[in-house]
Tab-separated table of C-alpha atoms in Angstrom:
chain	number	residue	atom	x	y	z
A	180	MET	CA	19.858	1.530	-20.078
A	181	SER	CA	17.091	-0.528	-18.488
A	182	LEU	CA	14.637	0.156	-21.351
A	183	ILE	CA	17.112	-0.999	-24.003
A	184	TYR	CA	18.130	-4.036	-21.974
A	185	PHE	CA	14.568	-5.184	-21.330
A	186	SER	CA	13.661	-4.610	-24.971
A	187	LEU	CA	16.557	-6.891	-25.875
A	188	LEU	CA	15.372	-9.402	-23.266
A	189	LEU	CA	11.871	-9.459	-24.765
A	190	LEU	CA	13.229	-9.841	-28.299
A	191	MET	CA	15.450	-12.765	-27.354
A	192	SER	CA	12.675	-14.442	-25.375
A	193	GLY	CA	10.265	-14.049	-28.283
A	194	PHE	CA	12.846	-15.404	-30.713
A	195	ALA	CA	13.469	-18.377	-28.401
A	196	TYR	CA	9.723	-19.057	-28.199
A	197	VAL	CA	9.250	-19.015	-31.959
A	198	LEU	CA	12.360	-21.098	-32.669
A	199	ALA	CA	11.672	-23.746	-30.013
A	200	ARG	CA	7.990	-23.971	-30.907
A	201	GLY	CA	8.791	-24.408	-34.581
A	202	ARG	CA	11.401	-27.086	-33.925
A	203	ALA	CA	9.014	-28.970	-31.613
A	204	ALA	CA	6.256	-28.740	-34.226
A	205	GLU	CA	8.542	-30.191	-36.864
A	206	GLY	CA	9.551	-33.042	-34.575
A	207	ALA	CA	5.929	-33.768	-33.654
A	208	ARG	CA	5.152	-34.683	-37.273
A	209	GLY	CA	7.196	-37.851	-37.048
A	210	ALA	CA	6.840	-38.733	-33.361
A	211	THR	CA	4.447	-38.365	-30.467
A	212	PHE	CA	5.578	-35.609	-28.101
A	213	HIS	CA	4.664	-35.523	-24.432
A	214	SER	CA	3.955	-31.741	-24.546
A	215	ARG	CA	2.549	-29.484	-27.190
A	216	PRO	CA	4.967	-27.321	-29.197
A	217	ALA	CA	3.708	-24.181	-27.441
A	218	TYR	CA	4.980	-25.463	-24.084
A	219	HIS	CA	8.430	-26.069	-25.546
A	220	GLY	CA	8.382	-22.480	-26.823
A	221	LEU	CA	7.234	-21.056	-23.498
A	222	LEU	CA	9.869	-23.015	-21.606
A	223	ALA	CA	12.592	-21.819	-23.975
A	224	GLY	CA	11.467	-18.200	-23.595
A	225	ALA	CA	11.517	-18.549	-19.819
A	226	ILE	CA	14.968	-20.178	-19.830
A	227	VAL	CA	16.280	-17.239	-21.864
A	228	ALA	CA	14.518	-14.505	-19.861
A	229	LEU	CA	15.330	-15.697	-16.342
A	230	PRO	CA	19.152	-15.621	-16.517
A	231	MET	CA	19.110	-12.339	-18.415
A	232	PHE	CA	16.909	-10.782	-15.743
A	233	ALA	CA	19.119	-12.194	-12.978
A	234	VAL	CA	22.209	-10.689	-14.621
A	235	PHE	CA	20.498	-7.305	-14.839
A	236	ALA	CA	19.265	-7.332	-11.236
A	237	ILE	CA	22.573	-8.440	-9.714
A	238	GLY	CA	24.620	-6.283	-12.059
A	239	SER	CA	22.601	-3.140	-11.325
A	240	PHE	CA	23.124	-3.594	-7.599
A	241	LEU	CA	26.846	-4.236	-7.963
A	242	THR	CA	27.197	-1.325	-10.395
A	243	GLY	CA	25.727	1.149	-7.936
A	244	PHE	CA	27.802	-0.213	-5.102
A	245	ALA	CA	31.063	-0.150	-7.106
A	246	ALA	CA	30.388	3.335	-8.491
A	247	GLU	CA	29.768	4.732	-5.004
A	248	ARG	CA	32.894	3.108	-3.578
A	249	GLN	CA	35.139	4.383	-6.357
A	250	ALA	CA	33.602	7.853	-6.283
A	251	LEU	CA	34.079	8.100	-2.505
A	252	ALA	CA	37.710	7.081	-2.926
A	253	ALA	CA	38.190	10.144	-5.155
A	254	LEU	CA	36.749	12.562	-2.554
A	255	ASP	CA	38.341	14.340	0.377
A	256	PRO	CA	38.625	11.929	3.348
A	257	ALA	CA	37.272	14.629	5.679
A	258	LEU	CA	34.089	14.855	3.607
A	259	VAL	CA	33.699	11.069	3.467
A	260	ALA	CA	33.977	10.841	7.259
A	261	ASP	CA	30.859	13.022	7.728
A	262	PRO	CA	27.718	10.913	6.987
A	263	LEU	CA	25.529	13.911	6.082
A	264	ARG	CA	28.087	15.514	3.765
A	265	ARG	CA	28.904	12.139	2.233
A	266	GLY	CA	25.266	11.481	1.409
A	267	ALA	CA	24.804	14.950	-0.078
A	268	ALA	CA	27.971	14.538	-2.158
A	269	LEU	CA	26.798	11.193	-3.538
A	270	ARG	CA	23.475	12.711	-4.573
A	271	GLN	CA	25.255	15.575	-6.318
A	272	ILE	CA	27.619	13.175	-8.076
A	273	ALA	CA	24.712	11.079	-9.325
A	274	ASP	CA	22.898	14.194	-10.571
A	275	LEU	CA	25.983	15.507	-12.351
A	276	ALA	CA	26.699	12.138	-13.933
A	277	ALA	CA	23.119	12.014	-15.214
A	278	GLY	CA	23.359	15.558	-16.628
A	279	ARG	CA	20.985	17.154	-14.136
A	280	PRO	CA	21.770	20.706	-12.944
A	281	VAL	CA	23.319	21.065	-9.494
A	282	ALA	CA	23.907	24.365	-7.669
A	283	GLY	CA	27.009	25.280	-5.678
A	284	ASP	CA	30.772	24.870	-5.990
A	285	LEU	CA	31.348	21.521	-7.654
A	286	SER	CA	35.070	21.683	-8.330
A	287	ALA	CA	35.805	19.153	-5.585
A	288	LEU	CA	33.459	16.633	-7.211
A	289	THR	CA	34.889	16.658	-10.749
A	290	ALA	CA	37.211	13.684	-10.264
A	291	ALA	CA	34.542	11.716	-8.439
A	292	VAL	CA	32.022	12.352	-11.242
A	293	GLU	CA	34.463	11.119	-13.880
A	294	THR	CA	35.195	8.034	-11.790
A	295	TRP	CA	31.459	7.417	-11.351
A	296	ARG	CA	30.851	7.644	-15.098
A	297	SER	CA	33.751	5.413	-16.067
A	298	VAL	CA	32.796	2.720	-13.564
A	299	ARG	CA	29.184	2.751	-14.720
A	300	GLN	CA	30.153	2.578	-18.403
A	301	ILE	CA	32.351	-0.438	-17.803
A	302	ALA	CA	29.706	-2.090	-15.628
A	303	ILE	CA	26.916	-1.470	-18.146
A	304	ALA	CA	29.013	-2.987	-20.923
A	305	ALA	CA	29.682	-6.016	-18.726
A	306	ILE	CA	25.972	-6.383	-17.935
A	307	TYR	CA	25.061	-6.353	-21.635
A	308	ALA	CA	27.776	-8.864	-22.478
A	309	LEU	CA	26.888	-11.239	-19.645
A	310	GLY	CA	23.182	-10.852	-20.316
A	311	LEU	CA	23.521	-11.698	-23.997
A	312	ALA	CA	25.822	-14.621	-23.202
A	313	SER	CA	23.408	-16.027	-20.619
A	314	GLY	CA	20.493	-15.598	-23.024
A	315	VAL	CA	22.269	-17.423	-25.844
A	316	ALA	CA	23.355	-20.178	-23.456
A	317	GLY	CA	19.766	-20.554	-22.246
A	318	LEU	CA	18.509	-20.736	-25.822
A	319	LEU	CA	21.010	-23.443	-26.773
A	320	PHE	CA	20.174	-25.407	-23.635
A	321	ALA	CA	16.425	-25.192	-24.343
A	322	LEU	CA	16.835	-26.297	-27.951
A	323	ARG	CA	18.887	-29.328	-26.919
A	324	ARG	CA	16.150	-30.390	-24.501
A	325	ILE	CA	13.481	-30.661	-27.205
A	326	ALA	CA	12.626	-34.359	-27.463
A	327	PRO	CA	9.488	-36.512	-27.648
A	328	ASP	CA	9.776	-37.677	-24.038
A	329	PHE	CA	10.743	-34.302	-22.565
A	330	LYS	CA	7.991	-33.041	-20.215
A	331	ALA	CA	8.089	-29.388	-21.224
A	332	ARG	CA	4.608	-28.664	-19.919
A	333	ASN	CA	5.420	-29.966	-16.437
A	334	ARG	CA	8.692	-28.001	-16.315
A	335	PHE	CA	7.034	-24.787	-17.446
A	336	GLU	CA	4.154	-25.143	-14.999
A	337	ARG	CA	6.682	-25.737	-12.234
A	338	LEU	CA	8.480	-22.539	-13.211
A	339	VAL	CA	5.183	-20.655	-13.091
A	340	SER	CA	4.363	-22.062	-9.646
A	341	ILE	CA	7.825	-21.068	-8.371
A	342	PHE	CA	7.341	-17.573	-9.798
A	343	LEU	CA	3.959	-17.214	-8.112
A	344	MET	CA	5.412	-18.482	-4.851
A	345	LEU	CA	8.196	-15.891	-5.082
A	346	CYS	CA	5.631	-13.140	-5.651
A	347	ALA	CA	3.701	-14.267	-2.588
A	348	GLY	CA	6.936	-14.439	-0.613
A	349	ILE	CA	7.877	-10.903	-1.655
A	350	ALA	CA	4.501	-9.643	-0.445
A	351	VAL	CA	4.891	-11.404	2.885
A	352	LEU	CA	8.497	-10.283	3.341
A	353	THR	CA	7.539	-6.705	2.500
A	354	THR	CA	4.882	-6.741	5.202
A	355	VAL	CA	7.266	-8.312	7.704
A	356	GLY	CA	9.950	-5.761	6.831
A	357	ILE	CA	7.562	-2.850	7.330
A	358	VAL	CA	6.399	-4.222	10.671
A	359	PHE	CA	9.929	-4.839	11.934
A	360	SER	CA	11.131	-1.403	10.831
A	361	VAL	CA	8.233	0.277	12.628
A	362	VAL	CA	8.776	-1.848	15.749
A	363	PHE	CA	12.523	-1.116	15.775
A	364	GLU	CA	12.053	2.647	15.452
A	365	THR	CA	9.282	2.554	18.061
A	366	PHE	CA	11.664	0.813	20.468
A	367	ARG	CA	14.214	3.585	19.859
A	368	PHE	CA	11.514	6.163	20.611
A	369	PHE	CA	10.581	4.477	23.887
A	370	GLN	CA	14.222	4.651	24.921
A	371	ARG	CA	13.806	8.435	24.904
A	372	VAL	CA	10.165	8.785	26.003
A	373	SER	CA	8.357	6.741	28.636
A	374	PRO	CA	5.685	4.410	27.194
A	375	VAL	CA	3.386	5.367	30.069
A	376	GLU	CA	3.709	9.040	29.227
A	377	PHE	CA	3.158	8.280	25.539
A	378	LEU	CA	0.046	6.159	26.018
A	379	THR	CA	-1.601	8.111	28.857
A	380	GLY	CA	-0.388	11.692	28.368
A	381	THR	CA	-3.005	14.331	27.599
A	382	HIS	CA	-0.755	16.868	25.909
A	383	TRP	CA	0.765	16.491	22.433
A	384	SER	CA	3.530	18.865	21.356
A	385	PRO	CA	6.320	16.983	19.548
A	386	GLN	CA	8.497	20.056	19.022
A	387	THR	CA	11.705	19.609	20.997
A	388	ALA	CA	14.346	22.194	21.836
A	389	ILE	CA	17.620	21.993	19.953
A	390	ARG	CA	19.555	23.863	22.646
A	391	ALA	CA	19.172	23.796	26.422
A	392	ASP	CA	18.350	27.537	26.535
A	393	GLN	CA	15.753	27.373	23.779
A	394	GLY	CA	12.156	27.861	24.893
A	395	GLY	CA	8.771	27.241	23.342
A	396	SER	CA	9.382	23.560	22.656
A	397	SER	CA	7.852	21.355	25.305
A	398	GLY	CA	8.431	17.974	23.725
A	399	ALA	CA	5.226	16.462	25.146
A	400	PHE	CA	4.218	13.148	23.573
A	401	GLY	CA	0.839	12.183	25.052
A	402	ILE	CA	-1.349	10.556	22.387
A	403	VAL	CA	-4.690	10.754	24.192
A	404	PRO	CA	-5.739	13.899	22.225
A	405	LEU	CA	-4.807	12.179	18.974
A	406	LEU	CA	-6.728	9.056	19.975
A	407	THR	CA	-9.872	11.017	20.829
A	408	GLY	CA	-9.626	12.992	17.583
A	409	THR	CA	-9.202	9.832	15.519
A	410	LEU	CA	-12.100	8.067	17.224
A	411	LEU	CA	-14.329	11.153	17.023
A	412	ILE	CA	-13.863	11.682	13.294
A	413	SER	CA	-14.096	7.945	12.531
A	414	THR	CA	-17.296	7.650	14.567
A	415	ILE	CA	-18.912	10.542	12.713
A	416	ALA	CA	-17.829	9.037	9.403
A	417	MET	CA	-19.304	5.636	10.252
A	418	LEU	CA	-22.558	7.215	11.475
A	419	VAL	CA	-22.849	8.642	7.976
A	420	ALA	CA	-21.495	5.781	5.882
A	421	GLY	CA	-22.858	2.842	7.898
A	422	PRO	CA	-26.620	3.357	7.592
A	423	ILE	CA	-26.506	4.928	4.125
A	424	GLY	CA	-24.184	2.279	2.728
A	425	LEU	CA	-26.067	-0.651	4.280
A	426	PHE	CA	-29.523	0.611	3.261
A	427	ALA	CA	-28.258	1.309	-0.253
A	428	ALA	CA	-26.889	-2.226	-0.434
A	429	ILE	CA	-30.195	-3.717	0.754
A	430	TYR	CA	-32.152	-1.721	-1.806
A	431	MET	CA	-29.869	-2.566	-4.724
A	432	ALA	CA	-29.700	-6.261	-3.805
A	433	GLU	CA	-33.357	-6.883	-2.925
A	434	TYR	CA	-35.592	-4.143	-4.334
A	435	ALA	CA	-33.918	-2.430	-7.295
A	436	SER	CA	-34.572	-3.540	-10.848
A	437	PRO	CA	-31.600	-4.896	-12.829
A	438	ARG	CA	-31.622	-1.770	-15.008
A	439	PHE	CA	-31.530	0.620	-12.055
A	440	ARG	CA	-28.887	-1.491	-10.304
A	441	ALA	CA	-26.666	-1.469	-13.390
A	442	ILE	CA	-26.703	2.345	-13.336
A	443	ALA	CA	-26.823	3.123	-9.592
A	444	LYS	CA	-24.031	0.853	-8.386
A	445	PRO	CA	-21.284	2.223	-10.689
A	446	VAL	CA	-22.398	5.784	-9.958
A	447	LEU	CA	-22.240	5.126	-6.225
A	448	GLU	CA	-18.798	3.583	-6.523
A	449	ILE	CA	-17.485	6.700	-8.261
A	450	LEU	CA	-17.215	8.207	-4.775
A	451	ALA	CA	-14.416	5.741	-4.009
A	452	GLY	CA	-12.448	7.018	-7.000
A	453	ILE	CA	-12.550	10.711	-6.094
A	454	PRO	CA	-9.107	11.831	-4.850
A	455	THR	CA	-9.143	12.560	-1.146
A	456	VAL	CA	-7.503	15.932	-1.736
A	457	VAL	CA	-10.568	16.939	-3.777
A	458	LEU	CA	-12.847	15.806	-0.960
A	459	GLY	CA	-10.658	17.738	1.465
A	460	PHE	CA	-11.102	20.928	-0.568
A	461	PHE	CA	-14.841	20.302	-0.668
A	462	ALA	CA	-14.897	19.862	3.098
A	463	ALA	CA	-12.788	22.971	3.750
A	464	LEU	CA	-14.478	25.299	1.258
A	465	THR	CA	-18.093	24.110	1.402
A	466	ILE	CA	-18.987	21.872	4.334
A	467	ALA	CA	-16.938	23.611	7.057
A	468	PRO	CA	-18.275	27.145	6.257
A	469	LEU	CA	-21.808	25.743	6.033
A	470	ILE	CA	-21.503	24.111	9.460
A	471	ARG	CA	-19.997	27.275	10.935
A	472	VAL	CA	-22.774	29.515	9.562
A	473	THR	CA	-25.473	27.096	10.686
A	474	GLY	CA	-23.944	26.828	14.153
A	475	GLN	CA	-23.690	30.602	14.528
A	476	ALA	CA	-27.332	30.922	13.523
A	477	LEU	CA	-28.191	28.490	16.319
A	478	GLY	CA	-25.955	30.298	18.807
A	479	LEU	CA	-23.255	27.622	18.859
A	480	ASP	CA	-19.519	28.208	18.952
A	481	VAL	CA	-18.172	26.395	15.887
A	482	ALA	CA	-14.497	26.351	14.966
A	483	SER	CA	-13.464	27.227	11.422
A	484	GLU	CA	-12.074	23.675	11.176
A	485	SER	CA	-14.144	21.043	12.935
A	486	ALA	CA	-14.313	17.304	13.415
A	487	LEU	CA	-17.898	17.350	12.163
A	488	ALA	CA	-16.914	18.709	8.737
A	489	ALA	CA	-14.132	16.158	8.346
A	490	GLY	CA	-16.311	13.297	9.569
A	491	LEU	CA	-19.211	14.108	7.237
A	492	VAL	CA	-17.032	14.249	4.126
A	493	MET	CA	-15.080	11.178	5.197
A	494	GLY	CA	-18.377	9.363	5.616
A	495	MET	CA	-19.258	10.284	2.036
A	496	MET	CA	-15.929	8.867	0.917
A	497	ILE	CA	-16.348	5.447	2.565
A	498	ILE	CA	-20.002	4.891	1.610
A	499	PRO	CA	-18.939	2.811	-1.429
A	500	PHE	CA	-16.816	0.541	0.772
A	501	VAL	CA	-19.854	-0.354	2.864
A	502	SER	CA	-22.457	-0.434	0.098
A	503	SER	CA	-20.496	-2.343	-2.538
A	504	LEU	CA	-19.159	-5.046	-0.230
A	505	SER	CA	-22.476	-5.416	1.615
A	506	ASP	CA	-24.304	-5.621	-1.697
A	507	ASP	CA	-22.038	-8.429	-2.889
A	508	VAL	CA	-22.482	-10.314	0.387
A	509	ILE	CA	-26.262	-9.947	0.419
A	510	THR	CA	-26.478	-11.038	-3.225
A	511	ALA	CA	-24.407	-14.125	-2.401
A	512	VAL	CA	-26.936	-15.366	0.176
A	513	PRO	CA	-28.476	-18.568	-1.277
A	514	GLN	CA	-31.812	-18.055	-2.968
A	515	SER	CA	-33.129	-21.126	-1.151
A	516	LEU	CA	-33.116	-19.161	2.133
A	517	ARG	CA	-35.291	-16.475	0.576
A	518	ASP	CA	-37.649	-18.990	-0.984
A	519	GLY	CA	-37.990	-20.930	2.263
A	520	SER	CA	-38.808	-17.807	4.270
A	521	LEU	CA	-41.318	-16.556	1.732
A	522	GLY	CA	-42.828	-20.030	1.479
A	523	LEU	CA	-43.475	-20.030	5.232
A	524	GLY	CA	-45.498	-16.834	4.873
A	525	ALA	CA	-42.931	-14.182	5.808
A	526	THR	CA	-43.062	-10.842	4.033
A	527	LYS	CA	-40.134	-9.537	2.014
A	528	SER	CA	-39.104	-7.116	4.763
A	529	GLU	CA	-39.292	-9.864	7.394
A	530	THR	CA	-37.194	-12.122	5.170
A	531	ILE	CA	-34.539	-9.414	4.843
A	532	LYS	CA	-34.465	-8.653	8.576
A	533	ARG	CA	-34.629	-12.184	9.967
A	534	VAL	CA	-33.017	-14.352	7.268
A	535	ILE	CA	-30.877	-12.473	4.758
A	536	LEU	CA	-29.150	-9.989	7.050
A	537	PRO	CA	-28.253	-12.604	9.693
A	538	ALA	CA	-26.913	-14.877	6.955
A	539	ALA	CA	-24.866	-12.023	5.471
A	540	LEU	CA	-23.696	-10.717	8.851
A	541	PRO	CA	-20.062	-11.925	8.567
A	542	GLY	CA	-19.582	-10.155	5.256
A	543	ILE	CA	-21.324	-7.009	6.459
A	544	VAL	CA	-19.086	-6.909	9.520
A	545	SER	CA	-16.051	-7.233	7.243
A	546	ALA	CA	-17.331	-4.334	5.147
A	547	PHE	CA	-17.775	-2.166	8.218
A	548	MET	CA	-14.342	-3.048	9.563
A	549	LEU	CA	-12.736	-2.221	6.217
A	550	ALA	CA	-14.560	1.101	6.186
A	551	ILE	CA	-13.417	1.886	9.744
A	552	SER	CA	-9.812	1.065	8.832
A	553	ARG	CA	-10.100	3.336	5.805
A	554	ALA	CA	-11.478	6.144	7.957
A	555	VAL	CA	-8.766	5.736	10.588
A	556	GLY	CA	-6.045	5.910	7.934
A	557	GLU	CA	-7.335	8.986	6.098
A	558	THR	CA	-5.097	12.062	6.127
A	559	MET	CA	-5.887	14.764	3.550
A	560	ILE	CA	-9.507	15.334	4.529
A	561	VAL	CA	-8.553	15.727	8.187
A	562	VAL	CA	-5.683	18.091	7.353
A	563	MET	CA	-7.944	20.400	5.342
A	564	ALA	CA	-11.166	20.173	7.330
A	565	ALA	CA	-10.240	19.351	10.955
A	566	GLY	CA	-6.910	21.126	11.374
A	567	LEU	CA	-3.709	20.285	13.221
A	568	ALA	CA	-4.676	21.259	16.771
A	569	ALA	CA	-4.287	18.376	19.247
A	570	ASN	CA	-7.290	19.250	21.403
A	571	LEU	CA	-8.566	16.797	23.984
A	572	THR	CA	-12.280	17.132	23.309
A	573	PHE	CA	-15.323	15.113	22.343
A	574	ASN	CA	-17.123	18.123	20.881
A	575	PRO	CA	-17.550	17.572	17.125
A	576	LEU	CA	-17.649	21.348	16.589
A	577	ASP	CA	-14.046	21.806	17.772
A	578	ALA	CA	-10.840	21.410	15.783
A	579	VAL	CA	-9.029	18.111	16.352
A	580	THR	CA	-6.274	16.070	14.761
A	581	THR	CA	-5.534	12.394	14.161
A	582	PHE	CA	-2.647	9.929	14.132
A	583	THR	CA	-2.104	10.084	10.386
A	584	VAL	CA	-2.119	13.875	10.267
A	585	GLN	CA	0.545	14.085	12.943
A	586	ILE	CA	2.670	11.464	11.164
A	587	LYS	CA	2.481	13.562	8.010
A	588	THR	CA	3.277	16.762	9.912
A	589	ILE	CA	6.270	15.289	11.701
A	590	LEU	CA	7.847	13.808	8.586
A	591	VAL	CA	7.454	16.861	6.335
A	592	GLY	CA	10.751	18.295	5.088
A	593	ASP	CA	14.316	17.191	5.735
A	594	GLN	CA	14.460	15.190	8.932
A	595	GLU	CA	17.202	13.529	10.907
A	596	PHE	CA	15.927	10.188	12.143
A	597	ASP	CA	17.640	10.425	15.488
A	598	SER	CA	15.340	12.665	17.520
A	599	ALA	CA	12.308	11.960	19.661
A	600	LYS	CA	10.171	14.151	17.394
A	601	THR	CA	10.882	12.145	14.247
A	602	LEU	CA	10.796	8.776	15.992
A	603	ALA	CA	7.383	9.691	17.388
A	604	ALA	CA	5.964	9.214	13.878
A	605	PHE	CA	6.964	5.548	13.964
A	606	ALA	CA	5.460	5.138	17.434
A	607	LEU	CA	2.199	6.624	16.147
A	608	GLY	CA	2.339	4.260	13.173
A	609	PHE	CA	2.817	1.307	15.515
A	610	VAL	CA	-0.223	2.306	17.597
A	611	LEU	CA	-2.259	2.767	14.422
A	612	PHE	CA	-1.102	-0.630	13.148
A	613	PHE	CA	-2.079	-2.268	16.445
A	614	PHE	CA	-5.487	-0.562	16.322
A	615	THR	CA	-6.299	-1.787	12.798
A	616	LEU	CA	-4.951	-5.246	13.655
A	617	THR	CA	-7.346	-5.379	16.610
A	618	LEU	CA	-10.230	-4.460	14.313
A	619	ASN	CA	-9.283	-7.255	11.924
A	620	VAL	CA	-9.052	-9.788	14.755
A	621	ILE	CA	-12.515	-8.791	15.981
A	622	ALA	CA	-13.906	-9.070	12.455
A	623	LEU	CA	-12.376	-12.524	11.983
A	624	ALA	CA	-13.807	-13.690	15.303
A	625	ILE	CA	-17.288	-12.559	14.315
A	626	ILE	CA	-16.988	-14.128	10.868
A	627	ARG	CA	-15.786	-17.424	12.325
A	628	LYS	CA	-18.627	-17.516	14.829
A	629	TYR	CA	-21.516	-16.809	12.449
A	630	ARG	CA	-20.181	-18.452	9.314
A	631	GLU	CA	-20.486	-21.904	10.918
A	632	GLN	CA	-24.148	-21.215	11.494
A	633	TYR	CA	-24.996	-20.655	7.837
A	634	ASP	CA	-22.479	-22.731	5.862
């Protein structure tokens, strides 16, 4: 339905553009128009497309709402009263109406499915009719507005600015919605678990007992082991990616020939495009066994899954973040600073250490902070190479876990979002969000301080 409707929308918009542009071009032969014919065509296409899109968006929402209401009215009231059964029934009705196979006894859903289909057919017909009517009305309105003194260019540019503003608003509102949802669920979690226990506890075991006589489920929610595991793996990753990425950036920006740079930089950035699941397999099947064999040869006790293996591979993954951004920042340093330093008798290495790197420090700090945030948010590599054990240790040869891994573990499978275990994932997400926000604030403070020195 949507593909056909949007194809019709594009056809009508294109027809409106051609018709309005042609009429404006004909009128421009005998009079001086304020705007070029193309702007009249673009404005007509926009006036046709916008109401048709609005009809589709509003109609699709109302169609789903009306179909669900009418389908629920055809079901057993006892089933509708149960939220879980009602949700499952609606999913089955939607699948049956779409022709997808559904298992189980479906005799009780036959009437609801027919009601669902009939409501949707009527609603879809209404959407097409209203959409075509609004498109034709928009076309007639646009054609009547074509005149020598009509400022079509200004109107179209205003429409574009409003569209861009709406896109920016959607991005902001999406971020605000995510933050508020996480904060709300975190508040619900803290109603069940003490914030002091959560932030200072040294034992993490989110499994909770369903019955009072059920054992083996402690329901301990101390995040200190997760915090140490996250910091340990991120530190190892930055010890790998920081020096390698920064030195690679210095070489490519200051020493490498243009030919070598044109080849080396894209090859280095390929690391950023490798799926993390592939890097996780590499860490689990190659790096972790290699570390374990090497440790045993040295008489060390190395776990089959270790923080060192995950940190090394994660460091490989974030090298491009450091090198590419640092390279761009170093290249952007004004050439006059280099020439002045060299003119005063400084060597190339002294110029890099005492002039270029201090001037590029804000950008380099931003690159490092972005790389740290990327390391903190990584999941697949840690799952495959570091394990799921919430051990409170600073030994890189032991198995550890991180915030993101535990969020993934908690939310796997069908979950009811009304237990401390499931709500703990949102609390972990809030702590992770606060941690990355703190990193960004620190980076902005450093940038603000040193940028004034070199602007």
